[in-house]
N, CA, C and O atoms as a GROMACS GRO file, in nm:
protein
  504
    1UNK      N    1   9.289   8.742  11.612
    1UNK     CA    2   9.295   8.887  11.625
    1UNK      C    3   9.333   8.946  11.490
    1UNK      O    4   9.446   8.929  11.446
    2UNK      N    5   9.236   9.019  11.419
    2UNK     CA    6   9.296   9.118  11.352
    2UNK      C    7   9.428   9.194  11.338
    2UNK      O    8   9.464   9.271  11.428
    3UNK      N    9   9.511   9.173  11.214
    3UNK     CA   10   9.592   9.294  11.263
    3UNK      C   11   9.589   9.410  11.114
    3UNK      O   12   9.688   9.478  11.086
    4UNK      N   13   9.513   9.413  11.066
    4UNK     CA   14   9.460   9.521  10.965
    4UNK      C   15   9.346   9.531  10.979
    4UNK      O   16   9.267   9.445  10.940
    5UNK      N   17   9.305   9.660  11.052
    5UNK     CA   18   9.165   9.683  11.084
    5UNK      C   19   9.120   9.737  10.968
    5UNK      O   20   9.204   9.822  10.937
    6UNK      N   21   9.032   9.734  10.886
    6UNK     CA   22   8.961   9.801  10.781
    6UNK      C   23   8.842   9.903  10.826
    6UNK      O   24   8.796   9.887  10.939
    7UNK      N   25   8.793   9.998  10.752
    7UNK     CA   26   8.668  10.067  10.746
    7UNK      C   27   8.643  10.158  10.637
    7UNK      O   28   8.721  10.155  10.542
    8UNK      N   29   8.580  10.210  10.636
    8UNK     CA   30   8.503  10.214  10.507
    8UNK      C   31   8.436  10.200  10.418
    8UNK      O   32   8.339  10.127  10.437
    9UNK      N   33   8.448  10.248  10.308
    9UNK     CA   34   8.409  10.205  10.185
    9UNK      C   35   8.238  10.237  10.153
    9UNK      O   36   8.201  10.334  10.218
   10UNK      N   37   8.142  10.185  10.079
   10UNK     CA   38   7.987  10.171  10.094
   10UNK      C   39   7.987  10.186   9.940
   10UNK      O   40   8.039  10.130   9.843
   11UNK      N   41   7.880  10.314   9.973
   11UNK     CA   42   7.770  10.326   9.817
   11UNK      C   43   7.816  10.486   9.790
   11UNK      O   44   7.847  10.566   9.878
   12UNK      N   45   7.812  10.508   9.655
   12UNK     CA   46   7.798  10.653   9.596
   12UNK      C   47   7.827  10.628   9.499
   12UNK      O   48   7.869  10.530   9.437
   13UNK      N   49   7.789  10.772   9.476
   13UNK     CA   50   7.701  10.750   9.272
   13UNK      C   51   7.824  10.810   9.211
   13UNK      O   52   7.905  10.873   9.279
   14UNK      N   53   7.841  10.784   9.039
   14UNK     CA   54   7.961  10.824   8.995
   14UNK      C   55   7.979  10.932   9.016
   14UNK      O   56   7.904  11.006   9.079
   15UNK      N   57   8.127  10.971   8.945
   15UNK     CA   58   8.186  11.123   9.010
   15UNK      C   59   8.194  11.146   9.187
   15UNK      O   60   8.237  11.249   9.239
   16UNK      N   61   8.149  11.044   9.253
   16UNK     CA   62   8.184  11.103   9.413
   16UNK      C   63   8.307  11.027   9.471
   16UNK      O   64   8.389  10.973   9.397
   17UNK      N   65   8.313  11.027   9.602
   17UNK     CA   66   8.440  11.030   9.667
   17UNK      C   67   8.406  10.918   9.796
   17UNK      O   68   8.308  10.902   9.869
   18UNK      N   69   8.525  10.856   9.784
   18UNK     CA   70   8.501  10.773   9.941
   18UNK      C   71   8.660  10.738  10.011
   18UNK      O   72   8.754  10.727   9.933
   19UNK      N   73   8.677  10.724  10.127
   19UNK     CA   74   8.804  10.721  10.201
   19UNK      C   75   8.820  10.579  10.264
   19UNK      O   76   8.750  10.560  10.363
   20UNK      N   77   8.893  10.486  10.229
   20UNK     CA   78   8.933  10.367  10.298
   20UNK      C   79   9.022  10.373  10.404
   20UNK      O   80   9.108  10.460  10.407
   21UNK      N   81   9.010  10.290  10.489
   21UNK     CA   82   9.127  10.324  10.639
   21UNK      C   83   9.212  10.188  10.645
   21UNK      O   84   9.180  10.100  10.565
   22UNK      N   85   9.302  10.167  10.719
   22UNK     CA   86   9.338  10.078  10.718
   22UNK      C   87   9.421  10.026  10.846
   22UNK      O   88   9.491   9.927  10.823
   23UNK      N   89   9.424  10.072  10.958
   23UNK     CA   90   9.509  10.054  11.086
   23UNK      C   91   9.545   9.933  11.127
   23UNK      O   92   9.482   9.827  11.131
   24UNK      N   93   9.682   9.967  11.163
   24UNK     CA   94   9.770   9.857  11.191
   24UNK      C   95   9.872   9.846  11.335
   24UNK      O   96   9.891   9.943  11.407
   25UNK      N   97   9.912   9.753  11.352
   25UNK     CA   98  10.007   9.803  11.533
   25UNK      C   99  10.131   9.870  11.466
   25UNK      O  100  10.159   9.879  11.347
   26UNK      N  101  10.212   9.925  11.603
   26UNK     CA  102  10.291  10.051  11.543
   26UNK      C  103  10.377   9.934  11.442
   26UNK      O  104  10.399   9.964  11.325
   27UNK      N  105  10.420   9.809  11.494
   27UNK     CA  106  10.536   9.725  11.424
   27UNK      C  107  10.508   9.677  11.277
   27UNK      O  108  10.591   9.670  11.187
   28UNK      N  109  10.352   9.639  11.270
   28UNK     CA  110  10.363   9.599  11.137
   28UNK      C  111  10.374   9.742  11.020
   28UNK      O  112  10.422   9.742  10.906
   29UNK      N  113  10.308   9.865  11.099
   29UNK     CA  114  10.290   9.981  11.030
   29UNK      C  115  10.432  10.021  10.988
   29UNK      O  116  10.465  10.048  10.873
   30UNK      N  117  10.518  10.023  11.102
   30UNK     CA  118  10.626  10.061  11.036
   30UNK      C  119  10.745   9.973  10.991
   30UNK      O  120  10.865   9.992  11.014
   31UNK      N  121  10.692   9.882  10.928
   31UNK     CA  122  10.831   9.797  10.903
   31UNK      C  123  10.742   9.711  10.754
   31UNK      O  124  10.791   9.605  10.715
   32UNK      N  125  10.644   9.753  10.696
   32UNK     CA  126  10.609   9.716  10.608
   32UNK      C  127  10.549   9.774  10.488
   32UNK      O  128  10.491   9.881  10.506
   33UNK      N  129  10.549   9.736  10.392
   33UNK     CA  130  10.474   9.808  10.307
   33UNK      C  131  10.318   9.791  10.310
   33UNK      O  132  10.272   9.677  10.325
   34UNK      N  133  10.237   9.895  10.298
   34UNK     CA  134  10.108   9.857  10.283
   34UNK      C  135  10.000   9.924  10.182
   34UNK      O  136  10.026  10.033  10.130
   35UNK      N  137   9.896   9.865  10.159
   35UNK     CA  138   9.822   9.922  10.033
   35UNK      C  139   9.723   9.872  10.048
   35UNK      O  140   9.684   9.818  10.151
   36UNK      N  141   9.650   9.886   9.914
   36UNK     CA  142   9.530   9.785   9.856
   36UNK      C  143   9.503   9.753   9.713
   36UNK      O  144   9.525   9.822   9.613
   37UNK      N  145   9.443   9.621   9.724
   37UNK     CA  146   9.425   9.562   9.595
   37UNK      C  147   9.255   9.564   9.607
   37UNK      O  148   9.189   9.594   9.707
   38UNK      N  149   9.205   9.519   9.465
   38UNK     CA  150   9.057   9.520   9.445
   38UNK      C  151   9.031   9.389   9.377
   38UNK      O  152   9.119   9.360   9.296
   39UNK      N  153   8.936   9.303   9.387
   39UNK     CA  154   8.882   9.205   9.314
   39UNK      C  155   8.768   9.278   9.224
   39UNK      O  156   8.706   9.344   9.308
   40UNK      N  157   8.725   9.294   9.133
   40UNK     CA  158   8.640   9.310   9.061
   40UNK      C  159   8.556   9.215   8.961
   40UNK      O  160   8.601   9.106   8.926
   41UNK      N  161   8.434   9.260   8.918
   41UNK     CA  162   8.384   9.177   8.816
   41UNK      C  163   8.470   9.160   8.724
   41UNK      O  164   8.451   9.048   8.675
   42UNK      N  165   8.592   9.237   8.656
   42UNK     CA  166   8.664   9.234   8.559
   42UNK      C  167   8.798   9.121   8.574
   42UNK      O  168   8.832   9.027   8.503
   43UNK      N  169   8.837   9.161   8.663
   43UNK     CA  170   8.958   9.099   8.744
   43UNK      C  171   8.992   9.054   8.865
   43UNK      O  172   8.944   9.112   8.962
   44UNK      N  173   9.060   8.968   8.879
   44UNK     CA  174   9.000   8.831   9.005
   44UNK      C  175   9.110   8.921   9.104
   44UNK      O  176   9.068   8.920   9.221
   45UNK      N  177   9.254   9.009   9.086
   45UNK     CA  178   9.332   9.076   9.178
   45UNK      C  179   9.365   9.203   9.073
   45UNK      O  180   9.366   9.199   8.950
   46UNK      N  181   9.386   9.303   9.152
   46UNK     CA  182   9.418   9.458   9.062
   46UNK      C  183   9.516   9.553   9.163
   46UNK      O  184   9.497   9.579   9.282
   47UNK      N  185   9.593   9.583   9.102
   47UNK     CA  186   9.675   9.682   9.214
   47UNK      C  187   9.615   9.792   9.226
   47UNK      O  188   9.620   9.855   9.120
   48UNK      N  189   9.543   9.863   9.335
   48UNK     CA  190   9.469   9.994   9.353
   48UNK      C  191   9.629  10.094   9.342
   48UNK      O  192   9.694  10.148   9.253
   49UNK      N  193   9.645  10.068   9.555
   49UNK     CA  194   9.774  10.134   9.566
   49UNK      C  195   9.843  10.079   9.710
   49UNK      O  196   9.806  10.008   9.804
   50UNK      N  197   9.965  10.152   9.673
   50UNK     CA  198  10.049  10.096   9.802
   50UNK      C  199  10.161  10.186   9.838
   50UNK      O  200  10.229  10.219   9.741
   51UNK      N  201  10.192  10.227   9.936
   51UNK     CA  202  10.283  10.300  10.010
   51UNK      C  203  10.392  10.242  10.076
   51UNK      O  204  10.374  10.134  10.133
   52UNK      N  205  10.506  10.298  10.079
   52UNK     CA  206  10.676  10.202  10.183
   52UNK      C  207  10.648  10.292  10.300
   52UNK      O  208  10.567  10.383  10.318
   53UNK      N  209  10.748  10.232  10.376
   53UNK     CA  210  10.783  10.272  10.488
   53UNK      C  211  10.814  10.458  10.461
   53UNK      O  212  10.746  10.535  10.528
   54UNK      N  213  10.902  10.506  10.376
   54UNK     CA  214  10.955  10.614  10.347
   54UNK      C  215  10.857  10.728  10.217
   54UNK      O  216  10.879  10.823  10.142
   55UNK      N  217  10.748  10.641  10.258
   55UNK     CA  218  10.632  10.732  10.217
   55UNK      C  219  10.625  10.706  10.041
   55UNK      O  220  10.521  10.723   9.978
   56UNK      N  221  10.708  10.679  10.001
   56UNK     CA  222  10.713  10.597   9.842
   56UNK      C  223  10.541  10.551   9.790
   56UNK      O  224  10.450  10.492   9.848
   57UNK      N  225  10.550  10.593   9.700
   57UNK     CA  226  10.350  10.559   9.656
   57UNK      C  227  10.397  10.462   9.486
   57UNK      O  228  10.485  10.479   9.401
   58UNK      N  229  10.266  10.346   9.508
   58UNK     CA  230  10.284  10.324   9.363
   58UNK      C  231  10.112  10.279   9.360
   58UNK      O  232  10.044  10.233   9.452
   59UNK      N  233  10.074  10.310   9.225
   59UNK     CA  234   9.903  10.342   9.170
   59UNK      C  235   9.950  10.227   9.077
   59UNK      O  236  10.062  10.195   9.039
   60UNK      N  237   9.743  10.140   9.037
   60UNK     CA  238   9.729  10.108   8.924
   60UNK      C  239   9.702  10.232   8.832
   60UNK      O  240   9.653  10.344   8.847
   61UNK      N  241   9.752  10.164   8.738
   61UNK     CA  242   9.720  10.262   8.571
   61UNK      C  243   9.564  10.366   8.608
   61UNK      O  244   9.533  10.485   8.612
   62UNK      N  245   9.479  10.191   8.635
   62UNK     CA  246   9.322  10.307   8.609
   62UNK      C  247   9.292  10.357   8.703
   62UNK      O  248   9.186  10.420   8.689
   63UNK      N  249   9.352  10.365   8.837
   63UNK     CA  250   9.330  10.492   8.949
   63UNK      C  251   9.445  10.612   8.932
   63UNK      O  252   9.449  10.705   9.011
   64UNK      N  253   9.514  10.603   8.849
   64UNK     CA  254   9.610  10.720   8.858
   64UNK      C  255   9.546  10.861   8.886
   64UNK      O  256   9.435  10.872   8.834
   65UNK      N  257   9.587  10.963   8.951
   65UNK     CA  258   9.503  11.072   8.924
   65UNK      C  259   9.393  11.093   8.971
   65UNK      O  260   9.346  11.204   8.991
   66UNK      N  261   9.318  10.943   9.005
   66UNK     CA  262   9.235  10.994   9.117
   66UNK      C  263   9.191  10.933   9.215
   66UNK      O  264   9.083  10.950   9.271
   67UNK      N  265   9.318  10.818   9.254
   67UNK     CA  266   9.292  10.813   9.413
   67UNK      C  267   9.428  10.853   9.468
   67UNK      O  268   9.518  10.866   9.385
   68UNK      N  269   9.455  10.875   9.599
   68UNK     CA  270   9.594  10.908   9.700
   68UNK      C  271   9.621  10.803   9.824
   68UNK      O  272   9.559  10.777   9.926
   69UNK      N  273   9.685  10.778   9.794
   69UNK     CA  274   9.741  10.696   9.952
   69UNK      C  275   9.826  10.789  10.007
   69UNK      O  276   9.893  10.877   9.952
   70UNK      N  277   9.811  10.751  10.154
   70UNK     CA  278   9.924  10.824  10.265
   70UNK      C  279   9.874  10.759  10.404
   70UNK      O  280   9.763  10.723  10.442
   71UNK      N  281   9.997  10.759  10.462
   71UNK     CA  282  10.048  10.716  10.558
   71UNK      C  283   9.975  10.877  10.719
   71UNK      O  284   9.991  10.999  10.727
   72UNK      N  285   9.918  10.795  10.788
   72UNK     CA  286   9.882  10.872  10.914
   72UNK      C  287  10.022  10.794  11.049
   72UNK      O  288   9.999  10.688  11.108
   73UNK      N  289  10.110  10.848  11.063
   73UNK     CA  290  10.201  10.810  11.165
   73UNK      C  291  10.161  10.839  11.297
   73UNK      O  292  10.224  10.771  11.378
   74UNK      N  293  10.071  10.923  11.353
   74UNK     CA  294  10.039  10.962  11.460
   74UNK      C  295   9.944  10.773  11.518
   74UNK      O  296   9.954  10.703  11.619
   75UNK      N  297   9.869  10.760  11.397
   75UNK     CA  298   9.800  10.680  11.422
   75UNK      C  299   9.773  10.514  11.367
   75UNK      O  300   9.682  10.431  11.376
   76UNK      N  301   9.910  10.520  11.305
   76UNK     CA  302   9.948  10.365  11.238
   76UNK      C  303   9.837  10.320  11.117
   76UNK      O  304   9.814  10.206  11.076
   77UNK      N  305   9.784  10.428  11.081
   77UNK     CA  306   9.663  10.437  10.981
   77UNK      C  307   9.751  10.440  10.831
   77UNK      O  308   9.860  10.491  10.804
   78UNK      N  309   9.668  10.373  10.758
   78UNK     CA  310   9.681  10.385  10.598
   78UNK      C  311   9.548  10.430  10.518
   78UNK      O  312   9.443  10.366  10.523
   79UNK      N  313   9.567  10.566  10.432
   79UNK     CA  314   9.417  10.609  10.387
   79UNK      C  315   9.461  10.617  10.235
   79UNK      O  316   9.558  10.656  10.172
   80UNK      N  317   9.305  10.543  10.203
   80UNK     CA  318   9.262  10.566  10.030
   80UNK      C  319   9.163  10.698  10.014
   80UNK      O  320   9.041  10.707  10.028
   81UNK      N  321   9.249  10.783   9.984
   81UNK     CA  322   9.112  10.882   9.921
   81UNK      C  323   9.128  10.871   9.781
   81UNK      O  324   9.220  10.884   9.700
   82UNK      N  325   8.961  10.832   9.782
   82UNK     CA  326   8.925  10.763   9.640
   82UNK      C  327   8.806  10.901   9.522
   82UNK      O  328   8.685  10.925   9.523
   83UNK      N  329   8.909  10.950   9.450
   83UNK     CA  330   8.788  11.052   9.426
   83UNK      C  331   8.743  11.023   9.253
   83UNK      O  332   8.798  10.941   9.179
   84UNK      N  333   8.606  11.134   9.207
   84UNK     CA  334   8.605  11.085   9.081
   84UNK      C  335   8.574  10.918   9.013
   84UNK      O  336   8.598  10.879   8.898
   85UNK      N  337   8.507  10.830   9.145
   85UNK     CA  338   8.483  10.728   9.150
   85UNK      C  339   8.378  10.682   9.003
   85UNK      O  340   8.284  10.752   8.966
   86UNK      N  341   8.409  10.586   8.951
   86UNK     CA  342   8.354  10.532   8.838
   86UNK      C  343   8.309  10.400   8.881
   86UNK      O  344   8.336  10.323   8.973
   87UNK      N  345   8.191  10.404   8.734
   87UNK     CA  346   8.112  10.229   8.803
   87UNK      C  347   8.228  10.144   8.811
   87UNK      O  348   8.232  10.082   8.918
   88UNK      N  349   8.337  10.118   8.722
   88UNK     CA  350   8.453  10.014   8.694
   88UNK      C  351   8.502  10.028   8.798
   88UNK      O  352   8.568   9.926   8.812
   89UNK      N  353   8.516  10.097   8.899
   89UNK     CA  354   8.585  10.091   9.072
   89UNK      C  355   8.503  10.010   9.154
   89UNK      O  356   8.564   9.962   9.250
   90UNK      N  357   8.339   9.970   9.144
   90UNK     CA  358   8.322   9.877   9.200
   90UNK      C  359   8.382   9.739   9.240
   90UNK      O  360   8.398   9.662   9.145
   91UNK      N  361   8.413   9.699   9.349
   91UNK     CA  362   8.481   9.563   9.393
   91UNK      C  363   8.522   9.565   9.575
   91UNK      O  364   8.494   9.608   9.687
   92UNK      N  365   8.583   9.507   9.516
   92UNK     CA  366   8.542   9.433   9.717
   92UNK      C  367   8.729   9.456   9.648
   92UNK      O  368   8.790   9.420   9.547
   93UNK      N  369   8.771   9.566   9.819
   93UNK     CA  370   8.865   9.641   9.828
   93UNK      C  371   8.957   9.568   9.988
   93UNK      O  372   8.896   9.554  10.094
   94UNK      N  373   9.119   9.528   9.968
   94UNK     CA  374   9.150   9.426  10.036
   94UNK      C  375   9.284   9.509  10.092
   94UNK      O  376   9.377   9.533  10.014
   95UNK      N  377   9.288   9.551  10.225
   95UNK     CA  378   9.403   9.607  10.288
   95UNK      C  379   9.507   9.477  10.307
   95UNK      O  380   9.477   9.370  10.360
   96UNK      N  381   9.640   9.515  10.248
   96UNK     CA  382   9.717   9.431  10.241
   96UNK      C  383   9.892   9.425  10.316
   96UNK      O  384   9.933   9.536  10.350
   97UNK      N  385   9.937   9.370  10.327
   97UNK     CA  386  10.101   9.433  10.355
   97UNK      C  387  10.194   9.314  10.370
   97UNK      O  388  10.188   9.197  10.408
   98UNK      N  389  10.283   9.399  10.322
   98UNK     CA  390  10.399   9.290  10.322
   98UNK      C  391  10.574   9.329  10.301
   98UNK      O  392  10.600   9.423  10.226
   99UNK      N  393  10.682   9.259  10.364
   99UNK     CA  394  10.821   9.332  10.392
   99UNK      C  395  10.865   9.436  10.318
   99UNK      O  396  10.921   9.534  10.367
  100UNK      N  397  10.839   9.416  10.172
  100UNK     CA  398  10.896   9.581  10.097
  100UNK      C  399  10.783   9.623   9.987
  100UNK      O  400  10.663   9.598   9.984
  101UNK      N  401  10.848   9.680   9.915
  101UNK     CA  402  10.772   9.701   9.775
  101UNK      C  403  10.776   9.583   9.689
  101UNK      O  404  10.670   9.552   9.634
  102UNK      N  405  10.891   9.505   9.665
  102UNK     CA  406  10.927   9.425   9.591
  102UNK      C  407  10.806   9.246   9.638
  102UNK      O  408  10.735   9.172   9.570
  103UNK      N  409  10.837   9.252   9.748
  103UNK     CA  410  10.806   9.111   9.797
  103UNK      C  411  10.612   9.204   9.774
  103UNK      O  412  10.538   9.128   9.712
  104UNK      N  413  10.575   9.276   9.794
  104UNK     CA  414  10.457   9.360   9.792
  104UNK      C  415  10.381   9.309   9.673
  104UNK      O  416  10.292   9.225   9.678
  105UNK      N  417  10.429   9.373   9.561
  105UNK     CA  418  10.387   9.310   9.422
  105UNK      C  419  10.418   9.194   9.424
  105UNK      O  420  10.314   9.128   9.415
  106UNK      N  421  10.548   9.095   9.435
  106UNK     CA  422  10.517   8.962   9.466
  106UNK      C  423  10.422   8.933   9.478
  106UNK      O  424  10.370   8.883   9.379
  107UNK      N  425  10.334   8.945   9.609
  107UNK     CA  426  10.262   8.875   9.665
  107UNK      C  427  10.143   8.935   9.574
  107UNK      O  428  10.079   8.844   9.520
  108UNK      N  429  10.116   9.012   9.555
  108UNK     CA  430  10.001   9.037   9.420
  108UNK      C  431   9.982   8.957   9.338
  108UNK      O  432   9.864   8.938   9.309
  109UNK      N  433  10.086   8.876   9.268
  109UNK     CA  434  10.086   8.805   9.162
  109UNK      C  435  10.042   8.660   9.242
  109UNK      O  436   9.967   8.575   9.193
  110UNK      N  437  10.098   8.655   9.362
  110UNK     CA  438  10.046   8.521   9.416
  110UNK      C  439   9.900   8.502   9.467
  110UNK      O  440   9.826   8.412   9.429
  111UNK      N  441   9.874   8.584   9.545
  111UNK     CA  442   9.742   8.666   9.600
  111UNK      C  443   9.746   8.634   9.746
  111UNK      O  444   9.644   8.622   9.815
  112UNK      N  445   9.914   8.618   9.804
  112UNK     CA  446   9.875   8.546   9.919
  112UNK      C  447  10.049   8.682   9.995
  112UNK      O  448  10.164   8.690   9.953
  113UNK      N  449   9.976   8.758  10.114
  113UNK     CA  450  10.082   8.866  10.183
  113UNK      C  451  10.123   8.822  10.299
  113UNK      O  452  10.087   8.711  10.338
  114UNK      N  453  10.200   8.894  10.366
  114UNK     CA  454  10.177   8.848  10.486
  114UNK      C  455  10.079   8.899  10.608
  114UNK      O  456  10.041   8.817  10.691
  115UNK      N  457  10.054   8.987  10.612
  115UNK     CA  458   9.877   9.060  10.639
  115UNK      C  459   9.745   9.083  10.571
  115UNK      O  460   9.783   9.103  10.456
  116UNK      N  461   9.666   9.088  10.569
  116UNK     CA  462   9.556   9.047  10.486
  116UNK      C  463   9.470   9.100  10.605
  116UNK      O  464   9.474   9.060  10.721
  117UNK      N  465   9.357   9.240  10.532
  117UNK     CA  466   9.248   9.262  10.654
  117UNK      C  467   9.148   9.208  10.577
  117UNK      O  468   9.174   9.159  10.467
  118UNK      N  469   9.012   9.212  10.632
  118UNK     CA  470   8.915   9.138  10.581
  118UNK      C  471   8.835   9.205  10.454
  118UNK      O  472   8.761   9.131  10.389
  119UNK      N  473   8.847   9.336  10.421
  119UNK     CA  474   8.800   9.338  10.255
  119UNK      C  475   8.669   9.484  10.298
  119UNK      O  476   8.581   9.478  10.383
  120UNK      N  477   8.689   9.560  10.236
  120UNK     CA  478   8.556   9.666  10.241
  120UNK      C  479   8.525   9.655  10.076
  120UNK      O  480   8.598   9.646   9.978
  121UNK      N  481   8.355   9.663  10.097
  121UNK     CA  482   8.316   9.666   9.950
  121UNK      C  483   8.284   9.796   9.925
  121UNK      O  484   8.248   9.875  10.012
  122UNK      N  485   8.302   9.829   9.764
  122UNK     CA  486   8.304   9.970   9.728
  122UNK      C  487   8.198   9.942   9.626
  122UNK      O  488   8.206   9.840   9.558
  123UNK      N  489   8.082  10.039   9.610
  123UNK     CA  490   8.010  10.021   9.495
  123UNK      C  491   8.003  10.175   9.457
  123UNK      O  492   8.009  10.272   9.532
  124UNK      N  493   7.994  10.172   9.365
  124UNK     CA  494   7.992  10.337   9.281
  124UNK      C  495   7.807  10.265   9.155
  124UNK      O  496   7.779  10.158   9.103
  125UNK      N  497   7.745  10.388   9.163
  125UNK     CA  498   7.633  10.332   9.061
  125UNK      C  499   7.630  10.433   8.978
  125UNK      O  500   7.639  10.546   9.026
  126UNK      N  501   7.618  10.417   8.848
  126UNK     CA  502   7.572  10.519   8.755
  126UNK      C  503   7.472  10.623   8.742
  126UNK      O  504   7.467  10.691   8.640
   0.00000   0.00000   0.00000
């Protein structure tokens, strides 16, 4: 059984916009941190973004400014709005989570969380 449902993601041309989802049961939603990382042609793991429990946000460098994470509580949802999309955002996009912020990036560096959904691919074309 799934417990990070993914959706999203596809095709659009630079400069456009796309929204990643990420739903989870109420327990893992609220007692963990969650985000996403990207594999790319460039780099084998990349920190997109990630959100705490207390709504806390942390961005890679090269999405600053133009993507947002936030937390949907009604609906145990986690959303990427991804705007201003560039070809270099292409990659296969990986809903992730794990006990805090700290153990969070941990597990970045390892590549291994304790939730893991199955991956939406993002392509942006020139």
């Amino acid at each position: 059984q799934e417990q990070l449902m993914e959706s999203g993601g596809g095709t659009v041309l630079a400069g456009g916009s796309l929204i990643l989802s990420c739903a989870a049961s109420a327990d893992i939603f609220g007692n963990n941190t969650m985000g996403w990382f990207r594999r790319t042609p460039k780099k084998e793991r990349e920190l997109v973004a990630r959100i705490d429990t207390d709504d806390t946000t942390g961005y890679g460098d090269s999405v600053k400014g133009r993507f947002s994470i936030f937390r949907n509580v009604a609906t145990n949802t986690v959303l990427l709005q991804m705007d201003r999309l560039q070809p270099d955002d292409t990659g296969m996009y990986t809903c992730v989570a794990d006990s805090t912020r700290w153990s969070w990036h941990f597990a970045l560096s390892l590549g291994v969380w304790k939730f893991q959904g199955r991956g939406s691919q993002v392509t942006v074309s020139s």
